[in-house]
Amino acid sequence: MDVVTPDQIQVLRLLCDTVVPAVDEPGDTDGFWARRATDLGVDRAVLAALAPGQHDAIGALLDVLAGQGFRSAPPVRREQILAALGPPVTPLISLILLLTYGLTDAGGGNPNWARLGYPGPAGPVPPADPPAITPLRPEGDLELDADVVVIGSGAGGGLIAGRLAAAGARVVVLEAGRYHTEADFDQGELAAYRRCYRRGGPTPTADANVTLMAGSGLGGGTVINWTNCIRTTPRVRGQWAGHGLSDIPTLSFDQHLDAVWRELSVTDHCSEFNPAHEAMQRGAAALGWSFATAYRNWDEKRHDPALAGHLGFGDPSGAKRSTLKVYLEPAVTEHGARIVDGCRAERILVEQHRAAGVVGHWTSADGARRATVTVRAPIVVLAAGALESPGVLLRSGIGGPAAGDHLRLHPCTVTLGDYGTDMRGWWGPPQAALVNEFAAAEDGHGFLIESVQYSTGLGASAIPFSTGAGHKQVMAGYRGYASFIGLVRDRGHGRVTLDAAGETTAWYALDDELDVRNSRRAIEAQIRLHHAAGARGVRVLGHGLAPWTAGEDLEAFIARAREIPLRAGGAVLFSAHQMGSCRMGADPATSVADPRGELHDTPGVWIGDGSAFPTASGTNPMITIMALASRTAANISGSARG
Ligand SMILES: Cc1cc2nc3c(=O)[nH]c(=O)nc-3n(C[C@H](O)[C@H](O)[C@H](O)COP(=O)(O)OP(=O)(O)OC[C@H]3O[C@@H](n4cnc5c(N)ncnc54)[C@H](O)[C@@H]3O)c2cc1C
């Protein structure tokens, strides 16, 4: 049917105002407590946010609510109905919260932000450079000839396209997302998700255990990521040698790391601390834990810490040294590379067991025009990110039994410390520092404690809902919170499969015993860090766990927090680091590509992105992805010459 009926819309409106109700509160000068979700048009925004195919599922969920008497139930009973429904209704509740605190009005603001202490987008914004690239926009079905076709233009694909074009190859890049420049980046959270993120923003794994975030657009994740640069650790380099990548621990890989570091202008001179980072530093000092200022890929001359606070929504200052700026723009302007944005690679063409090119589907930005794009090339670089690269292989029937397996996510638990003072999380780089005391807590696996991009929408939706008034109460204290994450180097793994429509589906259960131990350690360490930094309260983002308040028994709270289930309905888990699903290795039974990066079963197809990692990097992966891609580019050039 794919339409939501008037009855269902009525239930949706009730649901919105159950999640964000009007609450009687004296002294409500800015209307925060009285404002309901529907006062902001959240019901209409929910329907607009749904893809057409999702209307049936939402309609069915609303019918279930109606069947349980939601329409006539008093507010408390409605909350009980939601609690009893549990995980199936959680994504819709999260969407309502995301919109309530993320939507903007015609003036670019949201009336709830005043209470949250968020001043809105920063300014002034310097004038944007004119677009450097003109992507190909097909008038009809298009056939191109090239030496190399690169699928995906993120950390890995963007670098490889740049290197090979500079070496003289005729390169075509197919990118599913769109080309955006500084002029498009208005610092708005929801607009950024629609514009620059895979599937329009944070999306759950199929089992709802982990919320996934990945970039999509020309430059991929490097356009919206948080610019935290960490070199591959000796431990991981040694482990990868055990997978057959014998040069990784040697000087030759150092040269790739050094080149990337230099080309990205990585610096620690633009990592100012906001009060949330100061809290992290204070806590680490009190506990004697190792703490480091972050290095970032950033142009010092264009740096403005106020604008840097919004860089996860696209950097309007032009300071960010993304692969778009560093590799793709010169590839096009100086070396004649051709870019097709809005073009999703469907499958790799294989002739006589070798790569022969790629077929993709192009759609114009307004969705009105479509075309088939065929690129004939003897070399295909697959770099669609670890969530999508296996999909291309599976649709093409190549890659062997490991295609899609060994998906690593660096699953993150999240805590909020309540410091009772304005933490100004929206100011300064989102990741200006980290605690690396526990990076190798056990057997080379451990966790980093880091901070996050300030956001009102995602921040609100990540705080578990149990009652409307309770959630508002938590949001009312938002300006006083510092968010930390505990980012675990996972030993266990998930998998990417294809659904009936040929779309990728990611599955991930955090059930490896070492990962469970480290996630619990990470929760405990975050709590101790907030406590040592002087927080008057600590909240672990997870369902059913009451927060700790100063004066209560901290050890008892830690004991309870360590027991929270690490899955849907328990701890809130995020991943912004997807890796390993088309991994390199010596054994075709457990890896997709050989140790140089070329498919075991299809010569001429190379894996160029984070999906090539043999195991999780344990550090924010961009630098490792790019150094590995630099090595793969050299291997491609070497094999073409040989
Ligand atoms: C919010 C956020 C913050 C982050 N912060 C940091 C950080 O501070 N430091 C760090 O080291 N890492 C960070 N990361 C991670 C880092 O950005 C990613 O690990 C990295 O970008 C992945 O590189 P990749 O080449 O594997 O894929 P991506 O950079 O994700 O690029 C893949 C590209 O392929 C395109 N694509 C997908 N399918 C197709 C298809 N079928 N056809 C054509 N194109 C396709 C996508 O649209 C995308 O543009 C962050 C990630 C996120 C989401």
XYZ file of C-alpha atoms and ligand atoms in Angstrom:
695
model
C 0.000 0.000 0.000
C 2.931 2.287 0.916
C 0.776 5.121 2.300
C 0.244 6.075 5.905
C -3.500 6.372 6.616
C -5.141 9.252 8.547
C -5.701 6.892 11.505
C -2.038 5.942 11.503
C -1.043 9.607 11.322
C -3.134 10.266 14.399
C -1.273 7.498 16.267
C 2.028 8.884 15.016
C 1.180 12.335 16.400
C 0.311 10.779 19.751
C 3.530 8.804 19.690
C 5.575 11.956 18.964
C 3.970 13.767 21.913
C 4.432 10.777 24.189
C 8.154 10.790 23.448
C 8.418 14.598 23.712
C 5.402 15.767 25.743
C 4.470 19.093 27.277
C 5.650 18.983 30.892
C 4.417 21.307 33.652
C 7.494 23.061 34.997
C 7.547 26.381 36.799
C 9.733 29.124 35.311
C 9.581 27.725 31.783
C 10.733 31.021 30.293
C 11.821 29.705 26.881
C 8.936 27.238 26.478
C 11.256 24.209 26.531
C 9.103 22.209 28.936
C 5.792 23.074 27.275
C 6.999 22.365 23.736
C 5.826 19.082 22.252
C 7.331 17.251 19.315
C 4.337 18.081 17.106
C 4.767 21.803 17.886
C 7.959 21.500 15.829
C 6.295 19.506 13.039
C 8.143 16.337 13.992
C 5.243 14.091 12.877
C 5.451 15.509 9.342
C 9.242 15.353 9.419
C 9.128 11.669 10.409
C 7.035 10.867 7.343
C 9.290 12.974 5.127
C 12.390 11.223 6.497
C 11.123 7.754 5.622
C 12.037 6.175 2.327
C 8.843 5.270 0.401
C 9.368 1.556 1.046
C 9.441 2.144 4.834
C 5.901 3.513 5.084
C 4.341 0.049 5.197
C 6.567 -1.041 8.080
C 5.890 2.140 10.051
C 2.167 1.865 9.297
C 2.171 -1.698 10.635
C 3.966 -0.564 13.807
C 1.446 2.233 14.314
C -1.375 -0.298 13.844
C 0.167 -2.443 16.587
C 0.184 0.597 18.887
C -3.443 1.365 17.995
C -4.357 -2.267 18.665
C -2.955 -1.914 22.175
C -5.225 1.035 22.910
C -2.569 3.726 22.384
C -5.123 6.258 21.132
C -7.331 6.282 24.201
C -4.642 5.492 26.800
C -3.508 8.159 29.276
C 0.154 9.292 28.878
C 1.553 6.956 31.542
C -0.127 3.967 29.945
C 1.252 5.002 26.538
C 4.767 4.966 27.968
C 4.099 1.506 29.353
C 2.929 0.295 25.945
C 6.163 1.585 24.404
C 8.266 -0.063 27.110
C 6.489 -3.372 26.561
C 7.071 -3.183 22.789
C 10.808 -2.654 23.365
C 13.384 -2.825 20.521
C 10.922 -2.830 17.546
C 9.763 0.703 18.409
C 13.196 2.043 19.453
C 14.274 3.250 15.966
C 11.084 5.296 15.588
C 11.490 6.816 19.059
C 15.116 7.650 18.203
C 14.008 9.319 14.972
C 11.464 11.443 16.858
C 14.176 12.570 19.291
C 16.680 13.202 16.482
C 14.164 15.443 14.733
C 12.904 17.213 17.857
C 16.377 18.420 18.726
C 17.895 18.512 15.230
C 15.238 20.098 12.999
C 15.808 23.690 12.012
C 13.268 26.376 11.170
C 13.417 28.923 8.354
C 15.931 30.971 10.371
C 18.268 27.971 10.708
C 17.585 27.516 14.427
C 15.585 25.262 16.739
C 13.751 26.722 19.763
C 15.014 23.886 21.992
C 18.653 24.831 21.481
C 18.514 27.780 23.889
C 17.889 25.409 26.806
C 20.629 23.088 25.562
C 23.097 25.976 25.434
C 23.802 25.418 21.743
C 24.284 28.750 19.956
C 23.806 27.234 16.478
C 26.161 27.415 13.508
C 29.352 29.398 14.064
C 30.502 32.352 12.013
C 31.778 34.226 10.216
C 32.440 31.703 7.462
C 35.176 32.667 4.962
C 34.169 32.856 1.290
C 34.188 29.409 -0.319
C 36.584 28.508 -3.118
C 34.806 27.851 -6.420
C 34.239 24.135 -7.180
C 37.439 22.642 -8.578
C 35.786 19.641 -10.208
C 33.069 19.265 -12.805
C 31.827 15.690 -12.573
C 30.559 13.977 -15.721
C 26.775 14.207 -15.908
C 25.566 11.626 -18.457
C 22.963 12.726 -21.010
C 22.091 9.072 -21.625
C 23.700 5.693 -21.101
C 27.438 6.204 -21.040
C 30.412 4.023 -22.009
C 33.925 5.036 -21.010
C 37.338 3.492 -21.605
C 40.017 3.802 -18.941
C 43.164 2.209 -17.590
C 41.747 2.131 -14.089
C 38.236 2.451 -12.704
C 37.956 3.233 -9.001
C 34.724 2.405 -7.154
C 34.269 4.788 -4.211
C 36.303 7.917 -3.531
C 36.892 7.911 0.241
C 40.052 7.521 2.288
C 41.331 4.616 0.191
C 39.740 5.154 -3.234
C 40.454 8.884 -3.350
C 44.127 8.349 -2.610
C 44.552 5.533 -5.142
C 42.767 7.530 -7.862
C 45.108 10.463 -7.180
C 48.284 8.396 -7.134
C 47.494 6.453 -10.317
C 46.318 9.538 -12.212
C 49.522 11.356 -11.229
C 51.481 8.358 -12.522
C 49.849 8.820 -15.935
C 46.962 6.336 -15.843
C 43.601 7.262 -17.384
C 41.430 7.053 -14.262
C 37.640 7.069 -13.902
C 36.108 7.318 -10.427
C 32.536 6.142 -9.798
C 31.168 7.592 -6.575
C 27.677 6.761 -5.268
C 27.467 9.989 -3.231
C 27.600 13.555 -4.519
C 30.251 16.204 -4.954
C 29.949 18.936 -2.307
C 32.157 21.888 -1.553
C 32.517 24.335 1.346
C 29.695 26.424 -0.137
C 27.260 23.561 0.641
C 28.322 23.096 4.247
C 25.945 25.131 6.444
C 26.997 23.346 9.695
C 23.516 21.849 9.964
C 23.403 18.370 11.459
C 20.398 16.851 9.695
C 21.292 18.383 6.333
C 24.772 16.878 6.689
C 23.361 13.407 7.316
C 21.183 13.640 4.201
C 23.992 15.064 2.088
C 27.156 13.338 3.207
C 26.316 10.145 5.095
C 25.613 6.608 3.957
C 21.865 5.882 3.935
C 21.089 9.404 5.123
C 22.709 9.183 8.559
C 23.127 6.835 11.487
C 21.535 3.436 10.736
C 21.357 0.278 12.838
C 22.868 -3.066 11.899
C 20.243 -5.617 10.820
C 20.260 -7.097 14.326
C 19.910 -3.549 15.795
C 22.966 -4.109 18.008
C 25.145 -1.283 16.664
C 24.424 2.094 15.053
C 26.584 2.566 11.975
C 27.916 5.880 10.679
C 29.830 6.166 7.417
C 30.434 8.960 4.953
C 29.108 9.017 1.410
C 30.088 11.577 -1.185
C 33.091 12.609 -3.222
C 35.894 12.190 -0.676
C 33.812 9.606 1.277
C 34.283 9.561 5.029
C 37.171 12.010 4.898
C 34.773 14.878 4.154
C 32.845 14.440 7.416
C 35.190 12.561 9.719
C 36.721 14.032 12.850
C 40.316 14.349 11.552
C 41.944 12.351 14.337
C 45.173 10.999 12.836
C 46.942 8.022 14.422
C 49.717 5.979 12.859
C 49.347 2.198 12.627
C 50.735 0.651 15.797
C 53.780 -1.694 15.722
C 51.608 -4.385 17.296
C 49.065 -4.338 14.473
C 51.797 -4.111 11.849
C 53.391 -7.241 13.292
C 50.067 -9.049 13.339
C 49.407 -8.194 9.692
C 52.778 -9.619 8.717
C 51.418 -12.875 10.132
C 48.624 -12.629 7.531
C 51.227 -12.540 4.771
C 51.677 -8.737 4.510
C 55.335 -9.169 5.366
C 56.455 -5.632 4.457
C 54.014 -3.908 6.826
C 56.391 -3.894 9.846
C 59.270 -2.597 7.685
C 60.599 0.781 6.622
C 58.750 0.525 3.333
C 55.369 0.870 5.102
C 56.792 3.696 7.225
C 57.415 5.514 3.966
C 53.731 5.177 3.033
C 52.697 6.409 6.486
C 55.127 9.339 6.258
C 53.910 10.291 2.790
C 50.261 10.313 3.852
C 51.085 12.252 7.030
C 52.899 14.881 4.989
C 50.362 15.097 2.164
C 47.496 15.571 4.642
C 49.415 18.328 6.511
C 48.883 16.491 9.787
C 49.484 18.770 12.772
C 48.882 19.011 16.511
C 48.821 22.816 16.406
C 45.065 23.101 15.846
C 43.763 20.896 18.676
C 42.388 23.369 21.206
C 40.610 21.854 24.181
C 37.038 22.804 25.031
C 35.888 22.163 28.621
C 34.989 18.558 27.718
C 38.576 17.889 26.642
C 39.864 19.738 29.695
C 37.787 17.357 31.815
C 39.331 14.390 30.000
C 42.808 15.793 30.614
C 42.066 16.550 34.269
C 40.651 13.083 34.901
C 43.565 11.359 33.183
C 46.070 13.406 35.198
C 44.300 12.559 38.470
C 44.330 8.862 37.617
C 47.862 8.874 36.187
C 46.586 7.638 32.801
C 48.299 8.287 29.493
C 46.664 11.204 27.650
C 47.627 12.656 24.263
C 46.748 15.695 22.194
C 45.320 14.609 18.840
C 47.096 15.124 15.536
C 44.739 16.283 12.803
C 44.756 16.582 8.987
C 44.168 20.291 8.906
C 45.408 23.435 7.151
C 46.751 25.644 9.958
C 46.320 28.785 7.861
C 42.578 28.287 7.529
C 42.003 27.114 11.087
C 39.169 28.616 13.118
C 38.338 26.630 16.291
C 34.720 27.801 16.300
C 34.124 26.456 12.793
C 36.106 23.297 13.624
C 33.432 22.460 16.181
C 31.091 21.583 13.311
C 33.519 19.721 11.070
C 31.579 16.469 11.313
C 28.860 18.160 9.260
C 31.282 19.182 6.487
C 33.979 21.779 7.046
C 32.977 25.213 5.709
C 36.406 26.743 6.453
C 38.274 24.737 3.815
C 40.891 23.754 6.407
C 40.106 20.052 6.266
C 42.640 18.062 4.254
C 40.228 15.443 2.893
C 41.063 13.059 0.049
C 38.799 15.275 -2.048
C 41.142 18.229 -1.557
C 44.463 16.430 -1.413
C 44.116 13.759 -4.109
C 40.914 14.018 -6.167
C 41.012 17.697 -7.068
C 44.586 17.490 -8.478
C 43.736 14.154 -10.135
C 41.049 15.959 -12.137
C 42.555 19.405 -12.635
C 46.146 18.336 -13.299
C 45.950 14.749 -14.531
C 42.662 14.452 -16.409
C 40.874 11.973 -14.143
C 37.141 11.733 -14.789
C 34.606 11.615 -11.957
C 31.022 10.392 -12.093
C 29.239 11.244 -8.848
C 25.782 9.904 -8.020
C 26.871 6.647 -9.690
C 26.521 3.432 -7.734
C 28.687 0.591 -9.024
C 26.445 -2.380 -9.464
C 28.922 -5.068 -10.429
C 32.400 -5.711 -11.713
C 32.693 -7.035 -15.258
C 34.823 -10.154 -15.525
C 36.059 -11.582 -18.827
C 38.270 -14.652 -19.081
C 38.518 -14.648 -15.270
C 40.061 -11.141 -15.274
C 38.725 -7.684 -14.456
C 37.208 -6.013 -17.512
C 35.406 -3.003 -16.024
C 32.400 -1.904 -13.992
C 28.695 -1.323 -14.618
C 27.013 1.343 -12.506
C 23.745 3.198 -12.242
C 23.772 6.984 -12.289
C 20.978 9.176 -10.934
C 20.805 12.959 -11.224
C 20.749 14.936 -7.960
C 17.018 15.637 -8.348
C 16.344 11.959 -9.077
C 14.689 12.826 -12.387
C 17.249 11.297 -14.747
C 18.934 7.908 -14.764
C 21.590 6.280 -16.885
C 23.683 3.153 -17.020
C 27.403 3.872 -16.883
C 29.786 1.222 -18.186
C 33.504 1.723 -17.727
C 35.776 -0.703 -19.556
C 39.143 -1.002 -17.822
C 41.634 -3.801 -17.115
C 42.135 -2.619 -13.535
C 39.286 -2.187 -11.044
C 39.952 -0.725 -7.602
C 37.153 -1.531 -5.186
C 36.992 1.087 -2.423
C 33.311 1.504 -1.556
C 33.968 1.215 2.195
C 33.777 -1.914 4.331
C 29.966 -1.874 4.395
C 29.543 -1.653 0.604
C 32.651 -3.176 -1.026
C 31.569 -6.725 -0.177
C 28.184 -5.953 -1.729
C 29.849 -5.164 -5.066
C 31.789 -8.449 -4.907
C 28.756 -10.500 -3.916
C 26.640 -8.947 -6.688
C 29.459 -9.774 -9.107
C 29.825 -13.363 -7.893
C 33.546 -12.956 -7.139
C 35.760 -12.624 -4.062
C 35.479 -16.155 -2.672
C 34.076 -17.398 0.627
C 35.505 -14.593 2.788
C 33.706 -11.789 0.896
C 31.641 -9.939 3.509
C 33.086 -11.863 6.450
C 35.443 -10.525 9.176
C 33.646 -7.176 9.471
C 35.244 -5.214 12.306
C 33.493 -2.158 13.776
C 35.505 -0.772 16.720
C 32.248 -0.851 18.734
C 31.948 2.168 21.027
C 30.141 2.507 24.336
C 29.170 6.036 25.331
C 29.065 7.891 28.668
C 27.980 11.385 29.669
C 29.585 13.155 32.578
C 27.461 15.894 34.111
C 29.758 18.743 35.115
C 27.032 21.238 35.957
C 28.756 23.970 33.975
C 28.672 24.891 30.284
C 30.975 22.397 28.530
C 30.787 24.228 25.159
C 31.060 20.956 23.292
C 30.205 22.742 20.043
C 33.445 24.738 20.173
C 36.770 23.380 18.960
C 37.720 20.166 17.159
C 35.506 17.241 18.197
C 38.480 14.977 18.850
C 41.303 17.123 20.162
C 42.681 14.531 22.579
C 42.428 10.934 23.723
C 43.269 8.598 26.591
C 45.378 5.707 25.307
C 46.213 4.073 28.624
C 44.283 0.880 27.778
C 45.050 0.530 24.054
C 46.464 -2.942 24.647
C 44.720 -4.047 27.807
C 44.914 -7.747 26.935
C 46.528 -9.762 24.155
C 47.040 -6.701 21.929
C 43.393 -5.710 22.242
C 42.066 -2.859 24.311
C 40.319 0.461 23.937
C 40.802 4.183 23.448
C 38.764 6.804 25.249
C 37.864 9.651 22.905
C 35.333 12.444 22.618
C 32.672 13.061 19.951
C 31.307 15.647 17.546
C 28.791 17.822 19.398
C 25.283 17.262 18.045
C 21.833 18.037 19.350
C 19.857 15.541 17.229
C 22.036 12.449 17.454
C 22.939 13.326 21.032
C 19.263 13.379 21.998
C 18.400 10.222 20.100
C 21.254 8.295 21.727
C 19.966 8.997 25.239
C 17.686 6.033 25.963
C 14.017 6.871 26.321
C 11.874 5.523 29.124
C 9.507 8.404 29.899
C 8.856 11.662 28.081
C 9.385 13.811 31.164
C 12.508 11.861 32.108
C 14.101 12.339 28.702
C 13.338 16.057 28.782
C 14.928 16.265 32.201
C 18.122 14.748 30.840
C 18.072 17.111 27.852
C 17.552 20.099 30.140
C 21.033 19.456 31.573
C 22.648 18.955 28.158
C 24.925 21.995 28.281
C 26.699 20.535 31.307
C 27.596 17.189 29.714
C 30.868 15.894 28.329
C 30.539 12.774 26.147
C 33.268 10.163 26.064
C 33.372 6.985 24.022
C 35.222 3.756 24.714
C 36.400 2.499 21.331
C 37.245 -1.206 21.456
C 39.686 -2.961 19.141
C 37.452 -5.915 18.333
C 38.785 -9.456 17.942
C 35.389 -10.900 17.089
C 33.633 -9.840 13.940
C 30.367 -9.486 12.088
C 29.404 -9.969 8.464
C 27.971 -8.175 5.448
C 25.397 -10.035 3.343
C 23.041 -9.100 0.513
C 19.276 -8.855 0.896
C 16.771 -9.923 -1.741
C 17.047 -6.534 -3.468
C 20.846 -6.819 -3.708
C 21.450 -4.223 -0.978
C 24.018 -4.805 1.747
C 23.001 -5.806 5.248
C 25.449 -5.665 8.152
C 25.266 -8.049 11.114
C 27.261 -7.718 14.299
C 27.022 -9.385 17.693
C 29.451 -8.193 20.360
C 29.921 -11.655 21.833
C 33.636 -12.424 21.610
C 34.677 -12.915 25.234
C 37.705 -10.616 24.963
C 35.612 -7.885 23.314
C 32.991 -8.229 26.043
C 35.702 -7.888 28.712
C 37.237 -4.872 27.002
C 33.859 -3.178 26.464
C 33.129 -3.580 30.170
C 36.572 -2.276 31.050
C 35.927 0.665 28.718
C 32.658 1.486 30.472
C 34.353 1.324 33.853
C 37.294 3.469 32.720
C 34.990 6.152 31.281
C 33.067 6.326 34.555
C 36.279 6.614 36.584
C 37.579 9.288 34.204
C 34.453 11.438 34.581
C 34.497 10.922 38.339
C 38.171 11.852 38.655
C 37.543 14.938 36.500
C 34.932 16.153 38.966
C 31.637 15.182 37.326
C 28.679 15.439 39.670
C 26.879 12.708 37.767
C 27.646 9.999 35.209
C 25.283 8.336 32.783
C 26.145 5.267 30.696
C 24.073 5.305 27.522
C 22.130 2.097 27.882
C 18.594 1.002 28.540
C 17.536 0.377 32.085
C 20.601 1.719 33.903
C 19.998 4.615 36.286
C 22.789 7.230 36.339
C 25.222 7.781 39.196
C 24.906 10.999 41.205
C 27.628 12.427 43.457
C 27.259 11.060 46.978
C 26.066 7.638 45.793
C 28.213 4.521 45.882
C 30.440 4.740 42.786
C 31.682 1.140 43.006
C 28.136 -0.194 43.117
C 27.295 1.890 40.045
C 30.344 0.573 38.189
C 29.382 -2.985 39.086
C 25.872 -2.419 37.655
C 27.211 -0.658 34.558
C 29.595 -3.529 33.813
C 26.648 -5.910 33.654
C 24.671 -3.997 31.028
C 24.013 -6.278 28.024
C 26.111 -5.298 25.017
C 23.347 -5.555 22.440
C 20.036 -4.110 21.280
C 17.938 -3.194 24.303
C 21.072 -2.802 26.454
C 24.086 -0.569 25.894
C 23.923 1.954 23.056
C 26.754 0.971 20.685
C 28.096 3.061 17.819
C 30.549 2.381 15.000
C 32.193 4.962 12.748
C 35.036 2.587 11.813
C 34.115 -0.283 9.529
C 36.945 -2.563 8.422
C 37.992 -5.986 7.208
C 35.038 -7.305 5.165
C 37.183 -7.931 2.010
C 40.400 -8.535 3.807
C 43.894 -9.189 2.556
C 45.720 -12.348 3.504
C 47.619 -15.348 2.245
C 44.767 -17.853 2.524
C 41.957 -17.653 -0.088
C 39.649 -19.469 2.315
C 39.834 -16.696 4.919
C 40.742 -13.644 2.843
C 39.484 -11.981 -0.338
C 42.662 -10.349 -1.631
C 46.253 -11.525 -1.623
C 48.823 -9.746 0.556
C 49.408 -7.166 -2.231
C 45.716 -6.294 -2.437
C 44.651 -8.144 -5.624
C 41.734 -10.571 -5.512
C 42.745 -14.218 -5.117
C 40.135 -15.296 -7.642
C 39.998 -12.362 -10.103
C 43.247 -10.744 -11.274
C 42.908 -7.057 -12.025
C 40.483 -6.392 -9.142
C 42.168 -4.695 -6.173
C 40.790 -3.854 -2.733
C 41.626 -0.247 -1.905
C 39.713 0.720 1.247
C 39.312 -0.146 4.928
C 37.694 -3.446 3.995
C 41.220 -4.685 3.161
C 42.379 -4.676 6.826
C 43.336 -8.208 7.945
C 42.222 -7.312 11.494
C 40.977 -4.210 13.297
C 43.538 -1.403 13.495
C 42.651 -0.508 17.086
C 43.211 3.147 16.210
C 41.088 5.601 14.234
C 41.670 4.007 10.854
C 41.941 6.785 8.267
C 45.734 7.047 8.304
C 46.154 3.273 8.173
C 43.622 2.977 5.329
C 45.463 5.646 3.386
C 48.931 4.228 3.993
C 47.678 0.798 2.955
C 46.035 2.360 -0.123
C 49.317 4.111 -0.930
C 51.012 0.706 -0.792
C 48.253 -0.829 -2.958
C 48.629 1.970 -5.519
C 52.346 1.188 -5.706
C 51.565 -2.526 -6.097
C 49.089 -1.777 -8.914
C 51.662 0.361 -10.712
C 54.278 -2.352 -10.179
C 52.028 -5.084 -11.536
C 51.032 -2.982 -14.577
C 54.734 -2.423 -15.361
C 55.678 -6.063 -14.740
C 31.487 10.504 11.822
C 32.802 9.852 11.542
C 33.942 10.309 12.161
C 35.168 9.703 11.912
N 36.305 10.220 12.465
C 37.508 9.681 12.159
C 38.714 10.247 12.642
O 38.703 11.279 13.324
N 39.880 9.635 12.333
C 39.939 8.508 11.569
O 41.027 7.977 11.379
N 38.805 7.968 11.088
C 37.603 8.533 11.335
N 36.465 8.004 10.806
C 36.575 6.810 9.976
C 37.084 7.093 8.575
O 36.510 8.260 8.036
C 36.737 5.899 7.712
O 37.289 4.756 8.322
C 37.280 6.042 6.308
O 36.745 7.158 5.657
C 36.942 4.794 5.521
O 37.611 4.872 4.302
P 37.194 3.911 3.117
O 38.049 4.243 1.966
O 37.193 2.517 3.616
O 35.669 4.264 2.799
P 34.886 5.638 2.781
O 35.753 6.785 3.131
O 33.669 5.409 3.587
O 34.493 5.821 1.250
C 33.673 4.905 0.571
C 32.971 5.661 -0.535
O 32.421 4.698 -1.443
C 31.163 5.154 -1.866
N 30.385 3.983 -2.315
C 29.743 3.069 -1.558
N 29.167 2.139 -2.347
C 29.454 2.476 -3.616
C 29.142 1.894 -4.864
N 28.443 0.742 -4.966
N 29.558 2.528 -5.989
C 30.281 3.687 -5.916
N 30.609 4.263 -4.747
C 30.221 3.651 -3.603
C 30.589 5.836 -0.652
O 29.560 6.727 -1.044
C 31.808 6.508 -0.047
O 31.933 7.827 -0.509
C 35.234 8.597 11.037
C 34.082 8.145 10.395
C 32.871 8.771 10.639
C 31.645 8.267 9.942
